[in-house]
mmCIF file of C-alpha atoms and ligand atoms in Angstrom:
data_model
loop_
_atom_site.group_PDB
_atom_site.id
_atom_site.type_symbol
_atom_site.label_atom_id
_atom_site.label_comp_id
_atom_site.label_asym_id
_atom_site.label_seq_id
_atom_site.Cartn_x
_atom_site.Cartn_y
_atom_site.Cartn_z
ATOM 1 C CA UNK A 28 99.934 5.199 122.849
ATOM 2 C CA UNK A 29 101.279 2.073 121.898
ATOM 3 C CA UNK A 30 105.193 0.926 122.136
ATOM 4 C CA UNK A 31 107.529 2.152 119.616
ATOM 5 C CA UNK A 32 110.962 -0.010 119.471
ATOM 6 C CA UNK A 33 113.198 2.367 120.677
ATOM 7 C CA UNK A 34 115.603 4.048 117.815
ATOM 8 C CA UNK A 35 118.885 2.162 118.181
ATOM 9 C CA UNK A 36 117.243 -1.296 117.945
ATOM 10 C CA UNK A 37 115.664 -0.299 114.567
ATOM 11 C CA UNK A 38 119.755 0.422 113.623
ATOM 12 C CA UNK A 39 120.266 -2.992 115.005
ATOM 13 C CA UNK A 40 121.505 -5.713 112.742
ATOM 14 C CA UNK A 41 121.063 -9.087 113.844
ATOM 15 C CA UNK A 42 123.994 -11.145 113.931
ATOM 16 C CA UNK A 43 123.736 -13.791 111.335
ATOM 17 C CA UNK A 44 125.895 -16.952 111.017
ATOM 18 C CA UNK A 45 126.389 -18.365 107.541
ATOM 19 C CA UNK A 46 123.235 -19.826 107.928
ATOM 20 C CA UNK A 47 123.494 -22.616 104.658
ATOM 21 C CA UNK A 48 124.094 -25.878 106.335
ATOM 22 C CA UNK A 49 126.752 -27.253 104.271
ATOM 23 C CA UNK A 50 128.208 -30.746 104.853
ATOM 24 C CA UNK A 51 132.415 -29.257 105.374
ATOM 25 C CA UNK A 52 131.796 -26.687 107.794
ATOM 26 C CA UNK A 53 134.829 -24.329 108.237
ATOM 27 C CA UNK A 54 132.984 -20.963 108.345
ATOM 28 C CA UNK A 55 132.752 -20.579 112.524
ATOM 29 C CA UNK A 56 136.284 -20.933 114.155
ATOM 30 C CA UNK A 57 134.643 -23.729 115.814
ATOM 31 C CA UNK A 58 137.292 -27.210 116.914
ATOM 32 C CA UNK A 59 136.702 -29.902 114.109
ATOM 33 C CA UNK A 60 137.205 -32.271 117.155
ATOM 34 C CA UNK A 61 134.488 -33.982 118.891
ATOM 35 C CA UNK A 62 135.088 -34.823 122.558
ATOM 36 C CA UNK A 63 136.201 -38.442 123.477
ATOM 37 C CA UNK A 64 133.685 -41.046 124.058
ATOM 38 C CA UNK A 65 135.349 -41.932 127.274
ATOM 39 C CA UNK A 66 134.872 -37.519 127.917
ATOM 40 C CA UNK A 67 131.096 -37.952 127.136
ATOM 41 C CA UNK A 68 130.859 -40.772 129.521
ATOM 42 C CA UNK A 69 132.334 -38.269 132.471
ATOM 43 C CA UNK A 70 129.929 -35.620 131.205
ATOM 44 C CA UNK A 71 126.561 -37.646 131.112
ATOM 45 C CA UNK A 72 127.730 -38.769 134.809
ATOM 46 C CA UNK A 73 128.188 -35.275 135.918
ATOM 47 C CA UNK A 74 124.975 -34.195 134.172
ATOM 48 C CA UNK A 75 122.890 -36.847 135.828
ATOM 49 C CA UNK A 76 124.005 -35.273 139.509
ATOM 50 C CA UNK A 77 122.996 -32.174 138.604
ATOM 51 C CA UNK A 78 120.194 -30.644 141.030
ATOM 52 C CA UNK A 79 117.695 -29.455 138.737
ATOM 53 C CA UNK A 80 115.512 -27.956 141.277
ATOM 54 C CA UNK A 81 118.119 -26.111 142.403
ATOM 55 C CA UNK A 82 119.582 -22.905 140.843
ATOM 56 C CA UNK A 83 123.089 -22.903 140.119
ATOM 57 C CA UNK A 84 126.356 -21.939 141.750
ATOM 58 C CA UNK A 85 126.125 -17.703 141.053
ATOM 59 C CA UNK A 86 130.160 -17.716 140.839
ATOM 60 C CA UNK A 87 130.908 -20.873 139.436
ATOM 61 C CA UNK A 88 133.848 -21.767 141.614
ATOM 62 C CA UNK A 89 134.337 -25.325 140.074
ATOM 63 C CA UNK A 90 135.165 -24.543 136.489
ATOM 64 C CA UNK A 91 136.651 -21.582 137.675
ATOM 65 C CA UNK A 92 138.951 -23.167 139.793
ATOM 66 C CA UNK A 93 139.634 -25.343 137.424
ATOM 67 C CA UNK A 94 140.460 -23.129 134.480
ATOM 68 C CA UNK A 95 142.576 -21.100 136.857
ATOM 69 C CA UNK A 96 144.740 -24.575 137.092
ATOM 70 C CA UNK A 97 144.964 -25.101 133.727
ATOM 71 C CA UNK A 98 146.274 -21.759 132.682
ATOM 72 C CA UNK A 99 148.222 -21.204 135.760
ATOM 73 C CA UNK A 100 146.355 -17.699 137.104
ATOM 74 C CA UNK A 101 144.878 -16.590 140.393
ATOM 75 C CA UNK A 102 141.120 -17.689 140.381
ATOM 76 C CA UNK A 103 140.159 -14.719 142.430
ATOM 77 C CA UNK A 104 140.889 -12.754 139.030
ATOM 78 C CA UNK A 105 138.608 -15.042 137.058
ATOM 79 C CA UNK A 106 134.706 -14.201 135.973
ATOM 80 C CA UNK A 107 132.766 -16.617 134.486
ATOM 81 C CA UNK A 108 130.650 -15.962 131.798
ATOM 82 C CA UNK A 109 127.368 -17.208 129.276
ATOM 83 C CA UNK A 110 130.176 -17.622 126.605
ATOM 84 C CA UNK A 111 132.847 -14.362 126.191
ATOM 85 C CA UNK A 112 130.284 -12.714 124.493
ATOM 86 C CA UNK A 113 128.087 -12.170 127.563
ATOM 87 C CA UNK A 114 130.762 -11.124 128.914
ATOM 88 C CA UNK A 115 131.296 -8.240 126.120
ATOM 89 C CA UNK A 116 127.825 -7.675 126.646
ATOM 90 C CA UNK A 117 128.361 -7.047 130.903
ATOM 91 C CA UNK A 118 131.473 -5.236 130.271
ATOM 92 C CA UNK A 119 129.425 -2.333 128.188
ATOM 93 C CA UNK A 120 126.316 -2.278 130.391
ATOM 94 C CA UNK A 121 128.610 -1.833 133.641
ATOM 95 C CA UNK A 122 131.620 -0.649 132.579
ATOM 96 C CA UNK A 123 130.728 1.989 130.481
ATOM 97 C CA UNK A 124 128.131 4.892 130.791
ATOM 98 C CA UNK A 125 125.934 6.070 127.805
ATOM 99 C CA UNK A 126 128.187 8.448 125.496
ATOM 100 C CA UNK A 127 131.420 7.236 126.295
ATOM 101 C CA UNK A 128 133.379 6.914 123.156
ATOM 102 C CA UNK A 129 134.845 3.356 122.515
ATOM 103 C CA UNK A 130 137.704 2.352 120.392
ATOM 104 C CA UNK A 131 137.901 -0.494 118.008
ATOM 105 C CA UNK A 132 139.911 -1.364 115.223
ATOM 106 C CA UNK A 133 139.076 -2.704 111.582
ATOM 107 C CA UNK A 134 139.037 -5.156 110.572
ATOM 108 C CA UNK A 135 138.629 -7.042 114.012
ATOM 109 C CA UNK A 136 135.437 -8.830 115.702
ATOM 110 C CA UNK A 137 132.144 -7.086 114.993
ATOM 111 C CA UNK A 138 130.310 -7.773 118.341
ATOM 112 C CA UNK A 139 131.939 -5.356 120.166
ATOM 113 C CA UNK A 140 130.262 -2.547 117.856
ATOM 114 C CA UNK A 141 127.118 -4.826 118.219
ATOM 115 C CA UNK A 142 127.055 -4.520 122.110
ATOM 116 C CA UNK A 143 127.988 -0.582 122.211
ATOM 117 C CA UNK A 144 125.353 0.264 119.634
ATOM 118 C CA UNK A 145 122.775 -1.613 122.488
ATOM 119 C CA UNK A 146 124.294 0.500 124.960
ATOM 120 C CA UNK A 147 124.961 4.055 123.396
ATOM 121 C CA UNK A 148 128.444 4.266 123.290
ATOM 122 C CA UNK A 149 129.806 5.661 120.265
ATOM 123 C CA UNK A 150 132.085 3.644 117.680
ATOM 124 C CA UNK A 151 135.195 5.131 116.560
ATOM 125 C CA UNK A 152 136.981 2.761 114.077
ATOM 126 C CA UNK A 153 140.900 2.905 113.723
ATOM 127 C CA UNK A 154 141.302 0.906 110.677
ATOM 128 C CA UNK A 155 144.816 -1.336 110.759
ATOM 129 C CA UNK A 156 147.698 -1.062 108.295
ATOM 130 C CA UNK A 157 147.631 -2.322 104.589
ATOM 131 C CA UNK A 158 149.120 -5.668 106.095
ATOM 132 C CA UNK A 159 146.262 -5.244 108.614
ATOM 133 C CA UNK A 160 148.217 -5.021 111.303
ATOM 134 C CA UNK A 161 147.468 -2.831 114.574
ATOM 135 C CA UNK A 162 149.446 0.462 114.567
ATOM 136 C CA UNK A 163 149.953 1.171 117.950
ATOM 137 C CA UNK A 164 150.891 4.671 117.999
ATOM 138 C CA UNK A 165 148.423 5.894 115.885
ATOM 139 C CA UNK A 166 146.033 3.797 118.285
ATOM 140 C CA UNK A 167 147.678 5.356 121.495
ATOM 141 C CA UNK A 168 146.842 8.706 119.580
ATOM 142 C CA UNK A 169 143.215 8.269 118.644
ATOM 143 C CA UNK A 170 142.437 7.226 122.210
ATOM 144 C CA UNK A 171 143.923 10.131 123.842
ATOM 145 C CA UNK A 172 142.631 12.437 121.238
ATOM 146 C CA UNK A 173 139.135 11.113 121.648
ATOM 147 C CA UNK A 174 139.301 10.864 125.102
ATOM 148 C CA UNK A 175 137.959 7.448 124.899
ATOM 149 C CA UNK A 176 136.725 5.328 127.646
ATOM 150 C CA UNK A 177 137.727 2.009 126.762
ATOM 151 C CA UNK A 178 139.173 0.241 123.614
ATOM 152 C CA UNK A 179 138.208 -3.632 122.340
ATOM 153 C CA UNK A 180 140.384 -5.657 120.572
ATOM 154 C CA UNK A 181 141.234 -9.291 119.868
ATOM 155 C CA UNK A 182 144.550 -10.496 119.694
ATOM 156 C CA UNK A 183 145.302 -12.829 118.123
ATOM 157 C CA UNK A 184 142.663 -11.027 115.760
ATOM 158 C CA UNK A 185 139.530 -12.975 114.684
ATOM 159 C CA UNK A 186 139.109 -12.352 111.278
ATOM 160 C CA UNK A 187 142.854 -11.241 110.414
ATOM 161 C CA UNK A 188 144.661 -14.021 112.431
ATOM 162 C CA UNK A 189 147.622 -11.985 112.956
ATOM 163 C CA UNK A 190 148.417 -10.780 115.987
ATOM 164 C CA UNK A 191 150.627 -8.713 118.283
ATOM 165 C CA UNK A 192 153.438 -9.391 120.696
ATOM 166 C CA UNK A 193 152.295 -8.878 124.144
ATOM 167 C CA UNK A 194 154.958 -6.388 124.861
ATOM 168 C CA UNK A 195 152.919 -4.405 122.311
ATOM 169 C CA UNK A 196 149.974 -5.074 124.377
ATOM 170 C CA UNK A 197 151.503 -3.855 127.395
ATOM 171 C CA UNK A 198 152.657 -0.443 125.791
ATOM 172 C CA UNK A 199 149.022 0.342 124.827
ATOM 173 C CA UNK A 200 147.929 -0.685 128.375
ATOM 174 C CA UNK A 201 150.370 1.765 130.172
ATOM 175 C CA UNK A 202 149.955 4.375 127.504
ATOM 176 C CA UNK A 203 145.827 5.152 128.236
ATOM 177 C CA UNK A 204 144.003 6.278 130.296
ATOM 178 C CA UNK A 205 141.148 4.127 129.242
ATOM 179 C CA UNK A 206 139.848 0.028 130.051
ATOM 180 C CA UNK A 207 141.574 -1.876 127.634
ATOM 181 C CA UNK A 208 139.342 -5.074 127.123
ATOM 182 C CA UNK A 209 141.533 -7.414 125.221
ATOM 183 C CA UNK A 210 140.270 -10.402 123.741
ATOM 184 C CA UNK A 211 142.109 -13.601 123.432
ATOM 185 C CA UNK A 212 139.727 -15.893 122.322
ATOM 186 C CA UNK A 213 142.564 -17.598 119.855
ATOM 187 C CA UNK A 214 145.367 -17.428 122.377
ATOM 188 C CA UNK A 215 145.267 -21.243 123.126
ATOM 189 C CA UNK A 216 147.046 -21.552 119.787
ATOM 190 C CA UNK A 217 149.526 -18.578 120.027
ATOM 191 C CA UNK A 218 152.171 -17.494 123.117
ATOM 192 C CA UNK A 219 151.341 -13.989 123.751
ATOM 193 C CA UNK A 220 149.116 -13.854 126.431
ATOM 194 C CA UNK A 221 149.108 -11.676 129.152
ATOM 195 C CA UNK A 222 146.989 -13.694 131.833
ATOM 196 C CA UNK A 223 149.800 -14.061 134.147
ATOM 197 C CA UNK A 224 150.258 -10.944 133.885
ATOM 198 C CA UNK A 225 146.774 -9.878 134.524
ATOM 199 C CA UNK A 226 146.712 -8.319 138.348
ATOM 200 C CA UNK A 227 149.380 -5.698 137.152
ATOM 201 C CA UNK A 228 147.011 -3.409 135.721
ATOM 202 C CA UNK A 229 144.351 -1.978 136.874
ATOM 203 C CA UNK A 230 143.111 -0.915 133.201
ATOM 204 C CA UNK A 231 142.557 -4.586 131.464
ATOM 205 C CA UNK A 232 140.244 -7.002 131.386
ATOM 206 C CA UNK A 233 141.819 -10.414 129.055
ATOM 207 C CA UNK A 234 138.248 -12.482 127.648
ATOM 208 C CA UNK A 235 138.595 -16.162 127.100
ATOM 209 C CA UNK A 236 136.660 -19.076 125.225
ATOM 210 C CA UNK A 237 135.596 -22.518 126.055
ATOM 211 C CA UNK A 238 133.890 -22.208 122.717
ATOM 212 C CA UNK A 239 137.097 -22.375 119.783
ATOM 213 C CA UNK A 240 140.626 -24.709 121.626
ATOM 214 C CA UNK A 241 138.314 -26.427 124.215
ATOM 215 C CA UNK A 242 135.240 -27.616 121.281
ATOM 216 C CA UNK A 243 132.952 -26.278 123.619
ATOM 217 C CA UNK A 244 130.972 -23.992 121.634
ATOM 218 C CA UNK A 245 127.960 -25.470 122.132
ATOM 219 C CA UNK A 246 127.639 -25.134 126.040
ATOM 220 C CA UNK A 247 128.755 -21.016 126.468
ATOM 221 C CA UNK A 248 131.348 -20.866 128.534
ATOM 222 C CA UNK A 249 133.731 -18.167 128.738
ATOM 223 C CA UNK A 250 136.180 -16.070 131.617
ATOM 224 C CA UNK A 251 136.963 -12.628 132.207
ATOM 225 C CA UNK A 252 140.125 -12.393 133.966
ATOM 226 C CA UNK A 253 141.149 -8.822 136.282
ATOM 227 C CA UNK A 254 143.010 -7.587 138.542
ATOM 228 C CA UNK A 255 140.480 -8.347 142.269
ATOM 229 C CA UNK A 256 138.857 -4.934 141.963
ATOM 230 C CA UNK A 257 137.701 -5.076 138.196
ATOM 231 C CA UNK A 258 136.759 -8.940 139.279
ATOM 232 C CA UNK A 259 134.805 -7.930 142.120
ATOM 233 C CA UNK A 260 132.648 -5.198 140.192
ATOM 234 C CA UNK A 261 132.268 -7.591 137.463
ATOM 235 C CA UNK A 262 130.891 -10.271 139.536
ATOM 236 C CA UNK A 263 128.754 -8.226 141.285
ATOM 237 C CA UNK A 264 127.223 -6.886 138.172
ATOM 238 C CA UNK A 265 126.528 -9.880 136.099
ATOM 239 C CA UNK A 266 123.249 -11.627 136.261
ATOM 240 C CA UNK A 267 123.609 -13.667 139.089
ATOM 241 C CA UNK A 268 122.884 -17.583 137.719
ATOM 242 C CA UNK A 269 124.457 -16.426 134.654
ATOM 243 C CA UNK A 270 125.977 -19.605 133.899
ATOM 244 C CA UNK A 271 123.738 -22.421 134.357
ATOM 245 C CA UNK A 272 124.134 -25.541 136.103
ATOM 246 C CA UNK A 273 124.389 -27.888 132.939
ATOM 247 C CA UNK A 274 127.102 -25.651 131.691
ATOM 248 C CA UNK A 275 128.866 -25.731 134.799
ATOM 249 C CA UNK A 276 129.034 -29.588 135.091
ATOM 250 C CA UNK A 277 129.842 -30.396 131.699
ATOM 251 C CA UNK A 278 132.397 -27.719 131.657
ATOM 252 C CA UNK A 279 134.089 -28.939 134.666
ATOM 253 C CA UNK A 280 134.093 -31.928 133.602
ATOM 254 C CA UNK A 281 135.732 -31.590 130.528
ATOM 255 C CA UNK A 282 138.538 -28.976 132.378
ATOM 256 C CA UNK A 283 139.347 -31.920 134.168
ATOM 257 C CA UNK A 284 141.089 -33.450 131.132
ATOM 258 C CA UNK A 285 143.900 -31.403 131.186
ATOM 259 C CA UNK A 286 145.945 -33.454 128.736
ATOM 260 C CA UNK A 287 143.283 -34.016 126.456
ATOM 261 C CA UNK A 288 142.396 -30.362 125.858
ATOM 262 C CA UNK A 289 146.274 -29.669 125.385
ATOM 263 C CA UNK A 290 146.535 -32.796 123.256
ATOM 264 C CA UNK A 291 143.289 -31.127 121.002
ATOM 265 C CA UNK A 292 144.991 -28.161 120.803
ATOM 266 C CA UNK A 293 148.520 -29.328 119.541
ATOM 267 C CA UNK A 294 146.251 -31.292 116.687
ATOM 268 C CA UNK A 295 144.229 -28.083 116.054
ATOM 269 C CA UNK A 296 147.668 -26.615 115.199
ATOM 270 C CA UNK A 297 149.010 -29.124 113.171
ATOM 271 C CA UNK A 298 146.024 -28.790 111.059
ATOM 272 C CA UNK A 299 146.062 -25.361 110.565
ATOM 273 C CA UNK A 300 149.817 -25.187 109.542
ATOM 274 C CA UNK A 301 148.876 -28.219 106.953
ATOM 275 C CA UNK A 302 145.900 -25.923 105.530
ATOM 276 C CA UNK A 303 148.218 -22.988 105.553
ATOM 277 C CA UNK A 304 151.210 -24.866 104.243
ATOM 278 C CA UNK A 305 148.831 -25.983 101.200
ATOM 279 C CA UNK A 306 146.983 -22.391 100.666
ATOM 280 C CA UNK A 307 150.640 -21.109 100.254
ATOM 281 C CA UNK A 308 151.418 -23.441 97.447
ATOM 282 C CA UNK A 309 148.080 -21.983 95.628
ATOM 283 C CA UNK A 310 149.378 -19.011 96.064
ATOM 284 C CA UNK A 311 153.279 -19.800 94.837
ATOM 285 C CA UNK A 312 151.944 -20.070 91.374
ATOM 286 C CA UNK A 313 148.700 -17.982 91.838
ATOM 287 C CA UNK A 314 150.102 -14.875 92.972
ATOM 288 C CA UNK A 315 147.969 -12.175 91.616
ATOM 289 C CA UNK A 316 144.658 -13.808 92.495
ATOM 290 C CA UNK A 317 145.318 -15.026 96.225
ATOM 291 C CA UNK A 318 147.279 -13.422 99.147
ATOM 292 C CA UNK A 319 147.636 -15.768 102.274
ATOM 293 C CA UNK A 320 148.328 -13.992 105.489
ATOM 294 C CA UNK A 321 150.365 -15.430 108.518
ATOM 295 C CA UNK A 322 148.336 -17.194 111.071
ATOM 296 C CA UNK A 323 148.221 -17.360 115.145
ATOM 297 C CA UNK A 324 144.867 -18.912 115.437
ATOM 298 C CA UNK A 325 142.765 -21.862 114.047
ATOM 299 C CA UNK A 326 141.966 -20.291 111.108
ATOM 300 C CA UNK A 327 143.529 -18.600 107.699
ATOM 301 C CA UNK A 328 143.022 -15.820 105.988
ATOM 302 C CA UNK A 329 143.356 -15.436 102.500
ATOM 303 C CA UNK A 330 142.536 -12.160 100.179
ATOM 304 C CA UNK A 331 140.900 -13.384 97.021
ATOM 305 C CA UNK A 332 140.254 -12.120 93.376
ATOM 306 C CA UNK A 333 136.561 -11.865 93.250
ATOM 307 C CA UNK A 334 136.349 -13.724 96.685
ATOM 308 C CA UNK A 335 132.321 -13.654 96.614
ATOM 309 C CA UNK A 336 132.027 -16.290 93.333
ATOM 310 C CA UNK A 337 135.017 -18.461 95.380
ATOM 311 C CA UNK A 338 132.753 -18.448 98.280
ATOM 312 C CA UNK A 339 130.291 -19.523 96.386
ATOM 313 C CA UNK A 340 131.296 -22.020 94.474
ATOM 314 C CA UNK A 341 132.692 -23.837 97.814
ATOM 315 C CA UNK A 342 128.820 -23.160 98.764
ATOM 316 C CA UNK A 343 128.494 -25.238 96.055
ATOM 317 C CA UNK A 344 130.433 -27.948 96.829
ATOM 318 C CA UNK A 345 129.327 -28.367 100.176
ATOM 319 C CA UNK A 346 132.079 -25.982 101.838
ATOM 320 C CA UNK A 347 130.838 -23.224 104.300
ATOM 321 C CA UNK A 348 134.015 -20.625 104.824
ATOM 322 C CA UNK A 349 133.562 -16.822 106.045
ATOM 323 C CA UNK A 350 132.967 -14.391 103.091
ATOM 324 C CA UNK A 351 134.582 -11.031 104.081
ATOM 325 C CA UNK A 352 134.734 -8.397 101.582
ATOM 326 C CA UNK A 353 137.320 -9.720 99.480
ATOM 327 C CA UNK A 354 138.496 -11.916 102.169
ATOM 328 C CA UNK A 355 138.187 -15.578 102.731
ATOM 329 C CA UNK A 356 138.318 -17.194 106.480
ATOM 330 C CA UNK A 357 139.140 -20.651 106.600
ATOM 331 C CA UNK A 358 138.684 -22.318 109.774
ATOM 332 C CA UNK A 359 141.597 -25.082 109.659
ATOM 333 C CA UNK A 360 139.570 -28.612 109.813
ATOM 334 C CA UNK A 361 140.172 -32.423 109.412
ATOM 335 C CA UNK A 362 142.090 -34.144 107.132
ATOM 336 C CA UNK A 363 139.782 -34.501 104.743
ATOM 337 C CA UNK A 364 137.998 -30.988 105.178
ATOM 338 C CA UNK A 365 141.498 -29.616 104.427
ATOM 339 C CA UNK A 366 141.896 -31.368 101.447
ATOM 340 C CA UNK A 367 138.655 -30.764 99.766
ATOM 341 C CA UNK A 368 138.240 -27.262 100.690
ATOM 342 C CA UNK A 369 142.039 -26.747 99.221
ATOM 343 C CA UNK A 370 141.030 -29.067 96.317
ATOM 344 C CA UNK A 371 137.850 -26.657 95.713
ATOM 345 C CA UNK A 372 139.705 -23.515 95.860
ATOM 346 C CA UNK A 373 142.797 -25.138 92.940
ATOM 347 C CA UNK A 374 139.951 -25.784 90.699
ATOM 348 C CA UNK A 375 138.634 -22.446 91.088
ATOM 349 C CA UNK A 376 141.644 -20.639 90.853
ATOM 350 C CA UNK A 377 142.785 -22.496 87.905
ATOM 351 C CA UNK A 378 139.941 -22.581 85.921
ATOM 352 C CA UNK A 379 138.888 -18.862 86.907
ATOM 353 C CA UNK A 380 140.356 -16.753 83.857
HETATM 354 C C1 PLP B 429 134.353 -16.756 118.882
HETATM 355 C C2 PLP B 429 134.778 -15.471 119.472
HETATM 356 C C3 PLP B 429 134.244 -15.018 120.670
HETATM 357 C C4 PLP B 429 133.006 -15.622 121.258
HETATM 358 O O1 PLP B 429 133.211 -16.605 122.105
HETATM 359 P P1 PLP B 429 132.005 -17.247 122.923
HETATM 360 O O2 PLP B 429 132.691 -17.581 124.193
HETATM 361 O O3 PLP B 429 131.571 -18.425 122.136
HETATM 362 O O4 PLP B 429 130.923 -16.233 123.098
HETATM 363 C C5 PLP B 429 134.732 -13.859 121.225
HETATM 364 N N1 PLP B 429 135.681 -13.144 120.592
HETATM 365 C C6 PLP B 429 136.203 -13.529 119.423
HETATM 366 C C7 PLP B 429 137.230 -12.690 118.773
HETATM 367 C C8 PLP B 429 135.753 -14.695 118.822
HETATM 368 O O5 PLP B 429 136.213 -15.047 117.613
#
C-alpha cells in the first residue's frame, strides 16, 4: 500500500507571508535598519574563520554568553534556538504529550496553533476583550477548567501591540498549574519583561528574537530562557547542531555591538511613535472609519472601515502592510516609508465615501 499523508497534515495550512514583493515593505515586523558597514566588515571577518568542515558548537556558548550580557540574565538559563520559532516548535514536541490541551488567546500569534496542530495538542482559544486586551481571570479560569497543560502567549502581543504589565504576567504564572510559554519577541521596545526574573518559576519559559530589535531576521536566531531544570531538558531535547555555525558567528558578532543594537532600538522607537503620532491625526478627523490602538512594539495597529480595499490599494502603491480581518498592521519604517504609507492611507480615507 502506498503512503497516505497522515490526517493532520492534510488540515495543515502553510504559513504564507504576504508574498507580493512590494517596494515599502512594512508587512513583517522586520527592523527597517540595515546593519553598519563597519558591522558587515566584523561579520565577513568572523564568517571567513568559520570551520566549515566542522559541525558547529551544539550549545552555542558564544552568542549565548553574549546575549546573557546584554540583557543582564544568567546564561545557564539561556537556549539557543533556529529563530524563536524552532523553539515553539521544540517546546510542543518535548514539552507536551499528544492530547494535552493548550491555551492560546485571540487575537495573538498564529504559530503556536500551527506547531500544536503538528503535534496533537488540542487548541482552545480564549478570545481577548473588545479593546483586545488579555483578561486574566477569565484566562486563569479556562486553564484550570480545562485542565490545560500549557498556555502561549506573546506579550507585548504581535498582532495587537498592546500588552500587559508583568505583574499581570506573574499572577497568571503563580495562578496555574500549567507551562506558561510567554513570548516576548517585541520586548526590546517595551519594559515589562520578566527575564530577570526568569529562575523564580519553575512553570515559564520567556522566547526571544534576534529576528525584529536586533535586524537579524535573516540569520534565525532566537533564546529560550528557564529556570536550569526547564534549560537542561530543553537543551537536551533540541536537535543537537540546531543552530549552525554561520548563524553563530554572525550573530556573535553583531551581539558584540552592544551600543549599536541599543542605539537601533531607540531609533526603531522613535519611528514608531512618529507613525503612530501621524495615524492618530487620521484618525482625529476620521473617527468612524479608523481606530488606532496603543502600541508597545515596532508596529501599529489600526481597525479599518473596509480594511481589505485599504490594503489593497497600498498594494497598489507599492506598500505591503498585514491585512487582518478588519485590521491593519503597520510595521513602523523609515522616514520616508512612514510618510508614504501615512500619505496612502489620507488619500484613501478621504476620498473613500
Ligand atoms: C516574529 C515573531 C516570532 C518569530 O521570531 P523568529 O525568531 O524570527 O522565529 C515569534 N513570536 C512572535 C510573536 C513574533 O512576532
Amino acid at each position: 500500500m502506498a503512503y497516505e499523508i497522515t490526517q493532520k497534515l492534510k488540515n495543515i495550512v502553510a504559513y504564507e507571508p504576504t508574498c507580493n514583493v512590494c517596494k515599502i515593505r512594512l508587512d513583517a515586523n522586520e527592523s527597517f535598519i540595515a546593519l553598519s558597514e563597519q558591522l558587515i566588515h566584523d561579520i565577513v571577518d568572523s564568517v571567513k574563520k568559520v570551520a566549515y568542515n566542522r559541525y558547529p558548537d551544539p550549545l552555542a556558548t558564544e552568542v549565548i554568553d553574549l546575549y546573557a550580557n546584554l540583557q543582564g540574565i544568567n546564561r545557564d538559563c539561556l537556549t539557543a534556538g533556529n529563530g524563536s520559532d524552532e523553539l515553539i516548535s521544540l517546546i510542543c514536541t518535548a514539552f507536551l504529550n499528544k492530547g494535552d490541551k493548550v491555551i492560546t488567546l485571540t487575537p495573538d500569534f498564529l504559530m503556536y496553533q500551527f506547531y500544536c496542530a503538528l503535534t496533537e495538542n488540542p487548541v482552545i482559544q480564549i478570545p481577548k476583550n473588545e479593546q483586545l486586551q488579555i483578561e486574566i481571570d477569565r484566562l486563569i479560569e479556562s486553564v484550570k477548567a480545562n485542565n490545560a497543560r500549557a498556555i502561549f502567549f506573546s506579550n507585548p502581543c504581535n498582532p495587537t501591540s498592546l500588552g500587559i504589565s508583568a505583574q499581570d504576567v506573574c499572577t497568571i504564572l503563580r495562578s496555574v498549574d500549567a507551562l506558561v510559554v510567554l513570548d516576548e519577541a517585541y520586548m526590546d521596545f517595551w519594559d515589562q519583561s520578566l527575564l530577570s526574573k526568569v529562575e523564580e518559576f519553575d512553570n515559564l519559559i520567556i522566547l526571544r528574537t534576534c529576528s525584529k530589535a536586533y535586524g537579524m531576521a535573516a540569520i534565525r536566531l532566537g533564546f529560550a530562557a528557564a529556570n536550569s531544570e526547564i534549560t537542561k531538558a530543553l537543551r537536551s531535547a533540541k536537535s543537537p547542531y540546531n543552530v549552525n555555525a554561520v548563524t553563530q558567528a554572525i550573530g556573535a558578532a553583531v551581539l558584540r555591538r552592544k551600543h549599536e543594537l541599543q542605539g537601533a532600538i531607540q531609533k526603531i522607537i522613535k519611528s514608531r511613535n512618529e507613525l503612530y503620532n501621524s495615524l492618530c491625526d487620521i484618525e482625529k478627523s476620521n473617527a468612524e472609519k479608523i481606530k488606532v490602538y496603543e502600541t508597545r512594539t515596532n508596529f501599529v495597529f489600526v481597525k479599518l472601515q473596509n480594511a481589505k480595499v485599504a490594503y489593497d490599494f497600498l498594494c497598489q502603491n507599492d506598500i505591503s502592510v498585514r491585512l487582518l480581518g478588519d485590521y491593519l498592521r503597520i510595521t513602523a519604517g523609515s522616514e520616508y516609508e512612514n510618510e508614504q504609507v501615512i500619505l496612502k492611507l489620507k488619500e484613501y480615507i478621504t476620498k473613500e465615501v
